[in-house]
Amino acid sequence: MSTIPRRKFIQLSAVAAAGCLVQGGREARADDLPHLTSDDPMAQAMKYTDDASSVDAASRNNPAADQSCATCALVVGTEGDWRPCQIFPGKSVSASGWCSVWAPKA
Ligand code: SF4
């Protein structure tokens, strides 16, 4: 079972709900989406980087060892270097990236 702190869970839920409204039920394709950049205000709020290896493991909320967008429950799809993410609607994230709401796949 995931151990996401309550505050982070609430933050994650609000962002995910906003993403559902923006997506409007359409299937996002990574090829159609601009890449998320670390200077995006939302990316900064979530401490997104497109290089997960640059993140100090001690600073992460979740202690799991293998953390990247490719291993996150919130990424959409399993193919490609850039993929849609439920947290960042309208953008694609690097499969090698990471942000502070990373959660393990079930
Ligand atoms: Fe999205 Fe997960 Fe990557 Fe964060 S770690 S940007 S939630 S796929």
PDB file of N, CA and C and ligand atoms in Angstrom:
ATOM      1  N   MET A   1       0.842  -1.179   0.000  1.00  0.00           N
ATOM      2  CA  MET A   1       0.000   0.000   0.000  1.00  0.00           C
ATOM      3  C   MET A   1       0.889   1.245   0.000  1.00  0.00           C
ATOM      4  N   SER A   2       0.498   2.238  -0.748  1.00  0.00           N
ATOM      5  CA  SER A   2       1.253   3.469  -0.854  1.00  0.00           C
ATOM      6  C   SER A   2       1.137   4.274   0.434  1.00  0.00           C
ATOM      7  N   THR A   3       2.198   4.975   0.771  1.00  0.00           N
ATOM      8  CA  THR A   3       2.174   5.806   1.961  1.00  0.00           C
ATOM      9  C   THR A   3       2.366   7.260   1.545  1.00  0.00           C
ATOM     10  N   ILE A   4       1.352   7.841   0.917  1.00  0.00           N
ATOM     11  CA  ILE A   4       1.381   9.237   0.521  1.00  0.00           C
ATOM     12  C   ILE A   4       0.880  10.059   1.695  1.00  0.00           C
ATOM     13  N   PRO A   5       1.665  11.051   2.141  1.00  0.00           N
ATOM     14  CA  PRO A   5       1.190  11.895   3.245  1.00  0.00           C
ATOM     15  C   PRO A   5      -0.152  12.549   2.898  1.00  0.00           C
ATOM     16  N   ARG A   6      -0.977  12.798   3.935  1.00  0.00           N
ATOM     17  CA  ARG A   6      -2.327  13.332   3.733  1.00  0.00           C
ATOM     18  C   ARG A   6      -2.310  14.629   2.921  1.00  0.00           C
ATOM     19  N   ARG A   7      -1.414  15.539   3.263  1.00  0.00           N
ATOM     20  CA  ARG A   7      -1.349  16.815   2.545  1.00  0.00           C
ATOM     21  C   ARG A   7      -1.035  16.596   1.075  1.00  0.00           C
ATOM     22  N   LYS A   8      -0.112  15.705   0.796  1.00  0.00           N
ATOM     23  CA  LYS A   8       0.259  15.420  -0.591  1.00  0.00           C
ATOM     24  C   LYS A   8      -0.899  14.749  -1.319  1.00  0.00           C
ATOM     25  N   PHE A   9      -1.629  13.866  -0.605  1.00  0.00           N
ATOM     26  CA  PHE A   9      -2.769  13.194  -1.211  1.00  0.00           C
ATOM     27  C   PHE A   9      -3.833  14.202  -1.623  1.00  0.00           C
ATOM     28  N   ILE A  10      -4.110  15.157  -0.745  1.00  0.00           N
ATOM     29  CA  ILE A  10      -5.116  16.178  -1.055  1.00  0.00           C
ATOM     30  C   ILE A  10      -4.654  17.015  -2.241  1.00  0.00           C
ATOM     31  N   GLN A  11      -3.385  17.379  -2.243  1.00  0.00           N
ATOM     32  CA  GLN A  11      -2.812  18.157  -3.343  1.00  0.00           C
ATOM     33  C   GLN A  11      -2.917  17.367  -4.648  1.00  0.00           C
ATOM     34  N   LEU A  12      -2.572  16.104  -4.581  1.00  0.00           N
ATOM     35  CA  LEU A  12      -2.619  15.233  -5.755  1.00  0.00           C
ATOM     36  C   LEU A  12      -4.048  15.080  -6.264  1.00  0.00           C
ATOM     37  N   SER A  13      -4.990  14.904  -5.357  1.00  0.00           N
ATOM     38  CA  SER A  13      -6.391  14.731  -5.744  1.00  0.00           C
ATOM     39  C   SER A  13      -6.931  15.966  -6.446  1.00  0.00           C
ATOM     40  N   ALA A  14      -6.575  17.144  -5.928  1.00  0.00           N
ATOM     41  CA  ALA A  14      -7.055  18.387  -6.532  1.00  0.00           C
ATOM     42  C   ALA A  14      -6.485  18.557  -7.938  1.00  0.00           C
ATOM     43  N   VAL A  15      -5.221  18.258  -8.093  1.00  0.00           N
ATOM     44  CA  VAL A  15      -4.597  18.396  -9.406  1.00  0.00           C
ATOM     45  C   VAL A  15      -5.174  17.366 -10.379  1.00  0.00           C
ATOM     46  N   ALA A  16      -5.371  16.145  -9.907  1.00  0.00           N
ATOM     47  CA  ALA A  16      -5.924  15.107 -10.776  1.00  0.00           C
ATOM     48  C   ALA A  16      -7.350  15.459 -11.203  1.00  0.00           C
ATOM     49  N   ALA A  17      -8.137  16.011 -10.273  1.00  0.00           N
ATOM     50  CA  ALA A  17      -9.510  16.402 -10.617  1.00  0.00           C
ATOM     51  C   ALA A  17      -9.498  17.503 -11.675  1.00  0.00           C
ATOM     52  N   ALA A  18      -8.583  18.453 -11.522  1.00  0.00           N
ATOM     53  CA  ALA A  18      -8.470  19.515 -12.524  1.00  0.00           C
ATOM     54  C   ALA A  18      -8.070  18.922 -13.874  1.00  0.00           C
ATOM     55  N   GLY A  19      -7.205  17.950 -13.839  1.00  0.00           N
ATOM     56  CA  GLY A  19      -6.777  17.298 -15.083  1.00  0.00           C
ATOM     57  C   GLY A  19      -7.923  16.593 -15.780  1.00  0.00           C
ATOM     58  N   CYS A  20      -8.802  15.980 -15.012  1.00  0.00           N
ATOM     59  CA  CYS A  20      -9.961  15.305 -15.598  1.00  0.00           C
ATOM     60  C   CYS A  20     -10.868  16.306 -16.295  1.00  0.00           C
ATOM     61  N   LEU A  21     -11.031  17.478 -15.688  1.00  0.00           N
ATOM     62  CA  LEU A  21     -11.876  18.508 -16.295  1.00  0.00           C
ATOM     63  C   LEU A  21     -11.262  18.999 -17.603  1.00  0.00           C
ATOM     64  N   VAL A  22      -9.965  19.210 -17.599  1.00  0.00           N
ATOM     65  CA  VAL A  22      -9.297  19.711 -18.791  1.00  0.00           C
ATOM     66  C   VAL A  22      -9.306  18.664 -19.895  1.00  0.00           C
ATOM     67  N   GLN A  23      -9.062  17.415 -19.541  1.00  0.00           N
ATOM     68  CA  GLN A  23      -8.985  16.359 -20.544  1.00  0.00           C
ATOM     69  C   GLN A  23     -10.341  16.081 -21.185  1.00  0.00           C
ATOM     70  N   GLY A  24     -11.408  16.229 -20.417  1.00  0.00           N
ATOM     71  CA  GLY A  24     -12.739  16.044 -20.971  1.00  0.00           C
ATOM     72  C   GLY A  24     -12.960  14.668 -21.552  1.00  0.00           C
ATOM     73  N   GLY A  25     -12.255  13.679 -21.062  1.00  0.00           N
ATOM     74  CA  GLY A  25     -12.482  12.312 -21.483  1.00  0.00           C
ATOM     75  C   GLY A  25     -11.750  11.906 -22.741  1.00  0.00           C
ATOM     76  N   ARG A  26     -11.050  12.830 -23.378  1.00  0.00           N
ATOM     77  CA  ARG A  26     -10.353  12.427 -24.597  1.00  0.00           C
ATOM     78  C   ARG A  26      -9.018  11.786 -24.236  1.00  0.00           C
ATOM     79  N   GLU A  27      -8.613  10.832 -25.017  1.00  0.00           N
ATOM     80  CA  GLU A  27      -7.360  10.138 -24.801  1.00  0.00           C
ATOM     81  C   GLU A  27      -6.212  11.009 -25.297  1.00  0.00           C
ATOM     82  N   ALA A  28      -5.328  11.383 -24.377  1.00  0.00           N
ATOM     83  CA  ALA A  28      -4.182  12.201 -24.761  1.00  0.00           C
ATOM     84  C   ALA A  28      -3.123  11.342 -25.432  1.00  0.00           C
ATOM     85  N   ARG A  29      -2.519  11.868 -26.489  1.00  0.00           N
ATOM     86  CA  ARG A  29      -1.429  11.171 -27.170  1.00  0.00           C
ATOM     87  C   ARG A  29      -0.162  11.975 -26.941  1.00  0.00           C
ATOM     88  N   ALA A  30       0.890  11.277 -26.517  1.00  0.00           N
ATOM     89  CA  ALA A  30       2.135  11.967 -26.198  1.00  0.00           C
ATOM     90  C   ALA A  30       2.664  12.742 -27.397  1.00  0.00           C
ATOM     91  N   ASP A  31       2.472  12.218 -28.597  1.00  0.00           N
ATOM     92  CA  ASP A  31       2.972  12.887 -29.790  1.00  0.00           C
ATOM     93  C   ASP A  31       2.317  14.251 -30.006  1.00  0.00           C
ATOM     94  N   ASP A  32       1.115  14.411 -29.497  1.00  0.00           N
ATOM     95  CA  ASP A  32       0.374  15.661 -29.670  1.00  0.00           C
ATOM     96  C   ASP A  32       0.735  16.698 -28.618  1.00  0.00           C
ATOM     97  N   LEU A  33       1.417  16.277 -27.589  1.00  0.00           N
ATOM     98  CA  LEU A  33       1.584  17.134 -26.420  1.00  0.00           C
ATOM     99  C   LEU A  33       2.965  17.774 -26.362  1.00  0.00           C
ATOM    100  N   PRO A  34       3.024  19.047 -25.979  1.00  0.00           N
ATOM    101  CA  PRO A  34       4.335  19.660 -25.754  1.00  0.00           C
ATOM    102  C   PRO A  34       4.983  19.058 -24.505  1.00  0.00           C
ATOM    103  N   HIS A  35       6.306  19.064 -24.499  1.00  0.00           N
ATOM    104  CA  HIS A  35       7.027  18.527 -23.349  1.00  0.00           C
ATOM    105  C   HIS A  35       6.914  19.480 -22.155  1.00  0.00           C
ATOM    106  N   LEU A  36       6.703  18.899 -21.000  1.00  0.00           N
ATOM    107  CA  LEU A  36       6.722  19.684 -19.767  1.00  0.00           C
ATOM    108  C   LEU A  36       8.167  20.110 -19.495  1.00  0.00           C
ATOM    109  N   THR A  37       8.340  21.358 -19.117  1.00  0.00           N
ATOM    110  CA  THR A  37       9.681  21.842 -18.789  1.00  0.00           C
ATOM    111  C   THR A  37       9.733  22.242 -17.318  1.00  0.00           C
ATOM    112  N   SER A  38      10.916  22.205 -16.757  1.00  0.00           N
ATOM    113  CA  SER A  38      11.061  22.473 -15.325  1.00  0.00           C
ATOM    114  C   SER A  38      10.819  23.936 -14.977  1.00  0.00           C
ATOM    115  N   ASP A  39      10.688  24.809 -15.975  1.00  0.00           N
ATOM    116  CA  ASP A  39      10.375  26.204 -15.653  1.00  0.00           C
ATOM    117  C   ASP A  39       8.870  26.483 -15.660  1.00  0.00           C
ATOM    118  N   ASP A  40       8.074  25.468 -15.966  1.00  0.00           N
ATOM    119  CA  ASP A  40       6.617  25.588 -15.881  1.00  0.00           C
ATOM    120  C   ASP A  40       6.237  25.759 -14.402  1.00  0.00           C
ATOM    121  N   PRO A  41       5.373  26.733 -14.068  1.00  0.00           N
ATOM    122  CA  PRO A  41       5.025  26.963 -12.653  1.00  0.00           C
ATOM    123  C   PRO A  41       4.471  25.724 -11.948  1.00  0.00           C
ATOM    124  N   MET A  42       3.634  24.958 -12.657  1.00  0.00           N
ATOM    125  CA  MET A  42       3.088  23.739 -12.044  1.00  0.00           C
ATOM    126  C   MET A  42       4.195  22.709 -11.830  1.00  0.00           C
ATOM    127  N   ALA A  43       5.092  22.610 -12.788  1.00  0.00           N
ATOM    128  CA  ALA A  43       6.226  21.691 -12.658  1.00  0.00           C
ATOM    129  C   ALA A  43       7.091  22.084 -11.472  1.00  0.00           C
ATOM    130  N   GLN A  44       7.293  23.384 -11.305  1.00  0.00           N
ATOM    131  CA  GLN A  44       8.097  23.847 -10.174  1.00  0.00           C
ATOM    132  C   GLN A  44       7.407  23.513  -8.856  1.00  0.00           C
ATOM    133  N   ALA A  45       6.092  23.674  -8.821  1.00  0.00           N
ATOM    134  CA  ALA A  45       5.354  23.380  -7.597  1.00  0.00           C
ATOM    135  C   ALA A  45       5.475  21.910  -7.215  1.00  0.00           C
ATOM    136  N   MET A  46       5.563  21.052  -8.225  1.00  0.00           N
ATOM    137  CA  MET A  46       5.664  19.614  -7.977  1.00  0.00           C
ATOM    138  C   MET A  46       7.101  19.111  -8.040  1.00  0.00           C
ATOM    139  N   LYS A  47       8.059  20.053  -8.146  1.00  0.00           N
ATOM    140  CA  LYS A  47       9.492  19.731  -8.184  1.00  0.00           C
ATOM    141  C   LYS A  47       9.839  18.790  -9.340  1.00  0.00           C
ATOM    142  N   TYR A  48       9.149  18.986 -10.486  1.00  0.00           N
ATOM    143  CA  TYR A  48       9.406  18.125 -11.643  1.00  0.00           C
ATOM    144  C   TYR A  48      10.797  18.368 -12.223  1.00  0.00           C
ATOM    145  N   THR A  49      11.419  17.279 -12.616  1.00  0.00           N
ATOM    146  CA  THR A  49      12.656  17.330 -13.380  1.00  0.00           C
ATOM    147  C   THR A  49      12.567  16.249 -14.451  1.00  0.00           C
ATOM    148  N   ASP A  50      13.221  16.468 -15.583  1.00  0.00           N
ATOM    149  CA  ASP A  50      13.205  15.405 -16.597  1.00  0.00           C
ATOM    150  C   ASP A  50      14.376  14.448 -16.424  1.00  0.00           C
ATOM    151  N   ASP A  51      15.092  14.581 -15.296  1.00  0.00           N
ATOM    152  CA  ASP A  51      16.191  13.679 -14.971  1.00  0.00           C
ATOM    153  C   ASP A  51      16.045  13.201 -13.524  1.00  0.00           C
ATOM    154  N   ALA A  52      15.378  12.062 -13.349  1.00  0.00           N
ATOM    155  CA  ALA A  52      15.128  11.549 -11.996  1.00  0.00           C
ATOM    156  C   ALA A  52      16.418  11.279 -11.229  1.00  0.00           C
ATOM    157  N   SER A  53      17.502  10.999 -11.935  1.00  0.00           N
ATOM    158  CA  SER A  53      18.760  10.689 -11.239  1.00  0.00           C
ATOM    159  C   SER A  53      19.348  11.925 -10.559  1.00  0.00           C
ATOM    160  N   SER A  54      18.835  13.107 -10.905  1.00  0.00           N
ATOM    161  CA  SER A  54      19.359  14.333 -10.297  1.00  0.00           C
ATOM    162  C   SER A  54      18.706  14.639  -8.944  1.00  0.00           C
ATOM    163  N   VAL A  55      17.710  13.839  -8.567  1.00  0.00           N
ATOM    164  CA  VAL A  55      16.969  14.088  -7.324  1.00  0.00           C
ATOM    165  C   VAL A  55      17.631  13.346  -6.163  1.00  0.00           C
ATOM    166  N   ASP A  56      17.875  14.064  -5.094  1.00  0.00           N
ATOM    167  CA  ASP A  56      18.424  13.462  -3.884  1.00  0.00           C
ATOM    168  C   ASP A  56      17.363  12.535  -3.284  1.00  0.00           C
ATOM    169  N   ALA A  57      17.667  11.249  -3.212  1.00  0.00           N
ATOM    170  CA  ALA A  57      16.698  10.270  -2.719  1.00  0.00           C
ATOM    171  C   ALA A  57      16.214  10.604  -1.311  1.00  0.00           C
ATOM    172  N   ALA A  58      17.060  11.226  -0.514  1.00  0.00           N
ATOM    173  CA  ALA A  58      16.682  11.565   0.860  1.00  0.00           C
ATOM    174  C   ALA A  58      15.616  12.658   0.915  1.00  0.00           C
ATOM    175  N   SER A  59      15.440  13.393  -0.192  1.00  0.00           N
ATOM    176  CA  SER A  59      14.464  14.487  -0.206  1.00  0.00           C
ATOM    177  C   SER A  59      13.079  14.029  -0.658  1.00  0.00           C
ATOM    178  N   ARG A  60      12.958  12.773  -1.074  1.00  0.00           N
ATOM    179  CA  ARG A  60      11.681  12.283  -1.594  1.00  0.00           C
ATOM    180  C   ARG A  60      10.751  11.867  -0.455  1.00  0.00           C
ATOM    181  N   ASN A  61       9.434  12.024  -0.663  1.00  0.00           N
ATOM    182  CA  ASN A  61       8.435  11.607   0.316  1.00  0.00           C
ATOM    183  C   ASN A  61       8.325  10.095   0.393  1.00  0.00           C
ATOM    184  N   ASN A  62       8.437   9.440  -0.750  1.00  0.00           N
ATOM    185  CA  ASN A  62       8.287   7.994  -0.820  1.00  0.00           C
ATOM    186  C   ASN A  62       9.673   7.353  -0.857  1.00  0.00           C
ATOM    187  N   PRO A  63       9.919   6.357  -0.027  1.00  0.00           N
ATOM    188  CA  PRO A  63      11.260   5.776   0.038  1.00  0.00           C
ATOM    189  C   PRO A  63      11.571   4.746  -1.051  1.00  0.00           C
ATOM    190  N   ALA A  64      10.625   4.415  -1.914  1.00  0.00           N
ATOM    191  CA  ALA A  64      10.882   3.393  -2.931  1.00  0.00           C
ATOM    192  C   ALA A  64      12.130   3.737  -3.748  1.00  0.00           C
ATOM    193  N   ALA A  65      12.899   2.741  -4.087  1.00  0.00           N
ATOM    194  CA  ALA A  65      14.200   2.961  -4.724  1.00  0.00           C
ATOM    195  C   ALA A  65      14.091   3.401  -6.179  1.00  0.00           C
ATOM    196  N   ASP A  66      13.298   2.733  -6.970  1.00  0.00           N
ATOM    197  CA  ASP A  66      13.249   2.965  -8.416  1.00  0.00           C
ATOM    198  C   ASP A  66      12.130   3.945  -8.740  1.00  0.00           C
ATOM    199  N   GLN A  67      12.437   5.242  -8.753  1.00  0.00           N
ATOM    200  CA  GLN A  67      11.421   6.260  -8.992  1.00  0.00           C
ATOM    201  C   GLN A  67      11.734   7.054 -10.256  1.00  0.00           C
ATOM    202  N   SER A  68      10.841   6.950 -11.214  1.00  0.00           N
ATOM    203  CA  SER A  68      10.891   7.771 -12.426  1.00  0.00           C
ATOM    204  C   SER A  68       9.472   7.808 -12.973  1.00  0.00           C
ATOM    205  N   CYS A  69       9.245   8.664 -13.938  1.00  0.00           N
ATOM    206  CA  CYS A  69       7.906   8.733 -14.522  1.00  0.00           C
ATOM    207  C   CYS A  69       7.515   7.375 -15.134  1.00  0.00           C
ATOM    208  N   ALA A  70       8.487   6.640 -15.648  1.00  0.00           N
ATOM    209  CA  ALA A  70       8.184   5.337 -16.258  1.00  0.00           C
ATOM    210  C   ALA A  70       7.637   4.347 -15.239  1.00  0.00           C
ATOM    211  N   THR A  71       7.986   4.520 -13.956  1.00  0.00           N
ATOM    212  CA  THR A  71       7.535   3.588 -12.919  1.00  0.00           C
ATOM    213  C   THR A  71       6.412   4.178 -12.068  1.00  0.00           C
ATOM    214  N   CYS A  72       5.875   5.301 -12.464  1.00  0.00           N
ATOM    215  CA  CYS A  72       4.855   6.009 -11.676  1.00  0.00           C
ATOM    216  C   CYS A  72       3.445   5.565 -12.071  1.00  0.00           C
ATOM    217  N   ALA A  73       2.579   5.462 -11.106  1.00  0.00           N
ATOM    218  CA  ALA A  73       1.191   5.065 -11.350  1.00  0.00           C
ATOM    219  C   ALA A  73       0.417   6.110 -12.144  1.00  0.00           C
ATOM    220  N   LEU A  74       0.920   7.332 -12.213  1.00  0.00           N
ATOM    221  CA  LEU A  74       0.167   8.418 -12.827  1.00  0.00           C
ATOM    222  C   LEU A  74       0.535   8.680 -14.281  1.00  0.00           C
ATOM    223  N   VAL A  75       1.548   7.989 -14.763  1.00  0.00           N
ATOM    224  CA  VAL A  75       1.911   8.152 -16.172  1.00  0.00           C
ATOM    225  C   VAL A  75       0.920   7.355 -17.027  1.00  0.00           C
ATOM    226  N   VAL A  76       0.699   7.813 -18.243  1.00  0.00           N
ATOM    227  CA  VAL A  76      -0.245   7.140 -19.139  1.00  0.00           C
ATOM    228  C   VAL A  76       0.540   6.437 -20.236  1.00  0.00           C
ATOM    229  N   GLY A  77       0.395   5.137 -20.328  1.00  0.00           N
ATOM    230  CA  GLY A  77       1.079   4.370 -21.358  1.00  0.00           C
ATOM    231  C   GLY A  77       2.423   3.839 -20.891  1.00  0.00           C
ATOM    232  N   THR A  78       2.978   2.977 -21.727  1.00  0.00           N
ATOM    233  CA  THR A  78       4.242   2.329 -21.383  1.00  0.00           C
ATOM    234  C   THR A  78       5.292   2.507 -22.472  1.00  0.00           C
ATOM    235  N   GLU A  79       4.969   3.236 -23.527  1.00  0.00           N
ATOM    236  CA  GLU A  79       5.886   3.369 -24.661  1.00  0.00           C
ATOM    237  C   GLU A  79       6.339   4.810 -24.811  1.00  0.00           C
ATOM    238  N   GLY A  80       7.549   4.972 -25.296  1.00  0.00           N
ATOM    239  CA  GLY A  80       8.036   6.288 -25.662  1.00  0.00           C
ATOM    240  C   GLY A  80       8.837   6.978 -24.569  1.00  0.00           C
ATOM    241  N   ASP A  81       9.691   7.894 -25.019  1.00  0.00           N
ATOM    242  CA  ASP A  81      10.510   8.663 -24.081  1.00  0.00           C
ATOM    243  C   ASP A  81       9.696   9.753 -23.391  1.00  0.00           C
ATOM    244  N   TRP A  82       8.603  10.184 -24.019  1.00  0.00           N
ATOM    245  CA  TRP A  82       7.720  11.211 -23.450  1.00  0.00           C
ATOM    246  C   TRP A  82       6.310  10.658 -23.434  1.00  0.00           C
ATOM    247  N   ARG A  83       5.633  10.815 -22.292  1.00  0.00           N
ATOM    248  CA  ARG A  83       4.312  10.213 -22.112  1.00  0.00           C
ATOM    249  C   ARG A  83       3.379  11.193 -21.395  1.00  0.00           C
ATOM    250  N   PRO A  84       2.081  11.073 -21.644  1.00  0.00           N
ATOM    251  CA  PRO A  84       1.135  11.895 -20.889  1.00  0.00           C
ATOM    252  C   PRO A  84       1.179  11.527 -19.407  1.00  0.00           C
ATOM    253  N   CYS A  85       0.824  12.481 -18.571  1.00  0.00           N
ATOM    254  CA  CYS A  85       0.777  12.270 -17.122  1.00  0.00           C
ATOM    255  C   CYS A  85      -0.527  12.859 -16.609  1.00  0.00           C
ATOM    256  N   GLN A  86      -1.161  12.144 -15.695  1.00  0.00           N
ATOM    257  CA  GLN A  86      -2.445  12.603 -15.161  1.00  0.00           C
ATOM    258  C   GLN A  86      -2.318  13.881 -14.344  1.00  0.00           C
ATOM    259  N   ILE A  87      -1.141  14.187 -13.860  1.00  0.00           N
ATOM    260  CA  ILE A  87      -0.937  15.385 -13.044  1.00  0.00           C
ATOM    261  C   ILE A  87      -0.731  16.627 -13.908  1.00  0.00           C
ATOM    262  N   PHE A  88      -0.207  16.436 -15.108  1.00  0.00           N
ATOM    263  CA  PHE A  88       0.111  17.573 -15.972  1.00  0.00           C
ATOM    264  C   PHE A  88      -0.672  17.469 -17.282  1.00  0.00           C
ATOM    265  N   PRO A  89      -1.973  17.738 -17.244  1.00  0.00           N
ATOM    266  CA  PRO A  89      -2.784  17.621 -18.451  1.00  0.00           C
ATOM    267  C   PRO A  89      -2.309  18.582 -19.542  1.00  0.00           C
ATOM    268  N   GLY A  90      -2.287  18.074 -20.762  1.00  0.00           N
ATOM    269  CA  GLY A  90      -1.891  18.910 -21.891  1.00  0.00           C
ATOM    270  C   GLY A  90      -0.397  18.935 -22.135  1.00  0.00           C
ATOM    271  N   LYS A  91       0.362  18.211 -21.328  1.00  0.00           N
ATOM    272  CA  LYS A  91       1.819  18.150 -21.495  1.00  0.00           C
ATOM    273  C   LYS A  91       2.250  16.682 -21.444  1.00  0.00           C
ATOM    274  N   SER A  92       3.434  16.413 -21.968  1.00  0.00           N
ATOM    275  CA  SER A  92       4.013  15.075 -21.790  1.00  0.00           C
ATOM    276  C   SER A  92       5.229  15.205 -20.895  1.00  0.00           C
ATOM    277  N   VAL A  93       5.502  14.141 -20.160  1.00  0.00           N
ATOM    278  CA  VAL A  93       6.634  14.129 -19.231  1.00  0.00           C
ATOM    279  C   VAL A  93       7.654  13.110 -19.712  1.00  0.00           C
ATOM    280  N   SER A  94       8.900  13.337 -19.318  1.00  0.00           N
ATOM    281  CA  SER A  94       9.957  12.418 -19.702  1.00  0.00           C
ATOM    282  C   SER A  94       9.816  11.105 -18.937  1.00  0.00           C
ATOM    283  N   ALA A  95       9.984   9.981 -19.629  1.00  0.00           N
ATOM    284  CA  ALA A  95       9.955   8.687 -18.946  1.00  0.00           C
ATOM    285  C   ALA A  95      11.061   8.606 -17.901  1.00  0.00           C
ATOM    286  N   SER A  96      12.113   9.388 -18.080  1.00  0.00           N
ATOM    287  CA  SER A  96      13.231   9.430 -17.128  1.00  0.00           C
ATOM    288  C   SER A  96      13.055  10.515 -16.081  1.00  0.00           C
ATOM    289  N   GLY A  97      11.893  11.179 -16.100  1.00  0.00           N
ATOM    290  CA  GLY A  97      11.658  12.284 -15.188  1.00  0.00           C
ATOM    291  C   GLY A  97      11.143  11.842 -13.835  1.00  0.00           C
ATOM    292  N   TRP A  98      10.783  12.831 -13.038  1.00  0.00           N
ATOM    293  CA  TRP A  98      10.288  12.575 -11.676  1.00  0.00           C
ATOM    294  C   TRP A  98       9.620  13.844 -11.162  1.00  0.00           C
ATOM    295  N   CYS A  99       8.632  13.672 -10.275  1.00  0.00           N
ATOM    296  CA  CYS A  99       8.114  14.807  -9.519  1.00  0.00           C
ATOM    297  C   CYS A  99       7.731  14.326  -8.124  1.00  0.00           C
ATOM    298  N   SER A 100       7.385  15.265  -7.254  1.00  0.00           N
ATOM    299  CA  SER A 100       7.196  14.947  -5.834  1.00  0.00           C
ATOM    300  C   SER A 100       5.935  14.148  -5.535  1.00  0.00           C
ATOM    301  N   VAL A 101       5.053  13.982  -6.503  1.00  0.00           N
ATOM    302  CA  VAL A 101       3.866  13.159  -6.251  1.00  0.00           C
ATOM    303  C   VAL A 101       4.000  11.765  -6.841  1.00  0.00           C
ATOM    304  N   TRP A 102       5.210  11.373  -7.163  1.00  0.00           N
ATOM    305  CA  TRP A 102       5.440  10.015  -7.664  1.00  0.00           C
ATOM    306  C   TRP A 102       4.754   9.000  -6.744  1.00  0.00           C
ATOM    307  N   ALA A 103       4.084   8.041  -7.361  1.00  0.00           N
ATOM    308  CA  ALA A 103       3.419   6.966  -6.608  1.00  0.00           C
ATOM    309  C   ALA A 103       3.669   5.657  -7.347  1.00  0.00           C
ATOM    310  N   PRO A 104       3.877   4.572  -6.615  1.00  0.00           N
ATOM    311  CA  PRO A 104       4.193   3.294  -7.269  1.00  0.00           C
ATOM    312  C   PRO A 104       2.986   2.719  -8.001  1.00  0.00           C
ATOM    313  N   LYS A 105       3.269   2.047  -9.101  1.00  0.00           N
ATOM    314  CA  LYS A 105       2.197   1.353  -9.812  1.00  0.00           C
ATOM    315  C   LYS A 105       1.716   0.206  -8.928  1.00  0.00           C
ATOM    316  N   ALA A 106       0.417  -0.089  -8.987  1.00  0.00           N
ATOM    317  CA  ALA A 106      -0.165  -1.146  -8.145  1.00  0.00           C
ATOM    318  C   ALA A 106       0.348  -2.509  -8.564  1.00  0.00           C
TER     319      ALA A 106
HETATM  320 FE1  SF4 B   1       3.690  12.439 -13.549  1.00  0.00          FE
HETATM  321 FE2  SF4 B   1       4.467  10.520 -11.880  1.00  0.00          FE
HETATM  322 FE3  SF4 B   1       6.243  11.688 -13.483  1.00  0.00          FE
HETATM  323 FE4  SF4 B   1       5.201  13.033 -11.435  1.00  0.00          FE
HETATM  324  S1  SF4 B   1       6.518  11.204 -11.297  1.00  0.00           S
HETATM  325  S2  SF4 B   1       5.484  13.802 -13.534  1.00  0.00           S
HETATM  326  S3  SF4 B   1       3.123  12.228 -11.370  1.00  0.00           S
HETATM  327  S4  SF4 B   1       4.497  10.436 -14.138  1.00  0.00           S
END
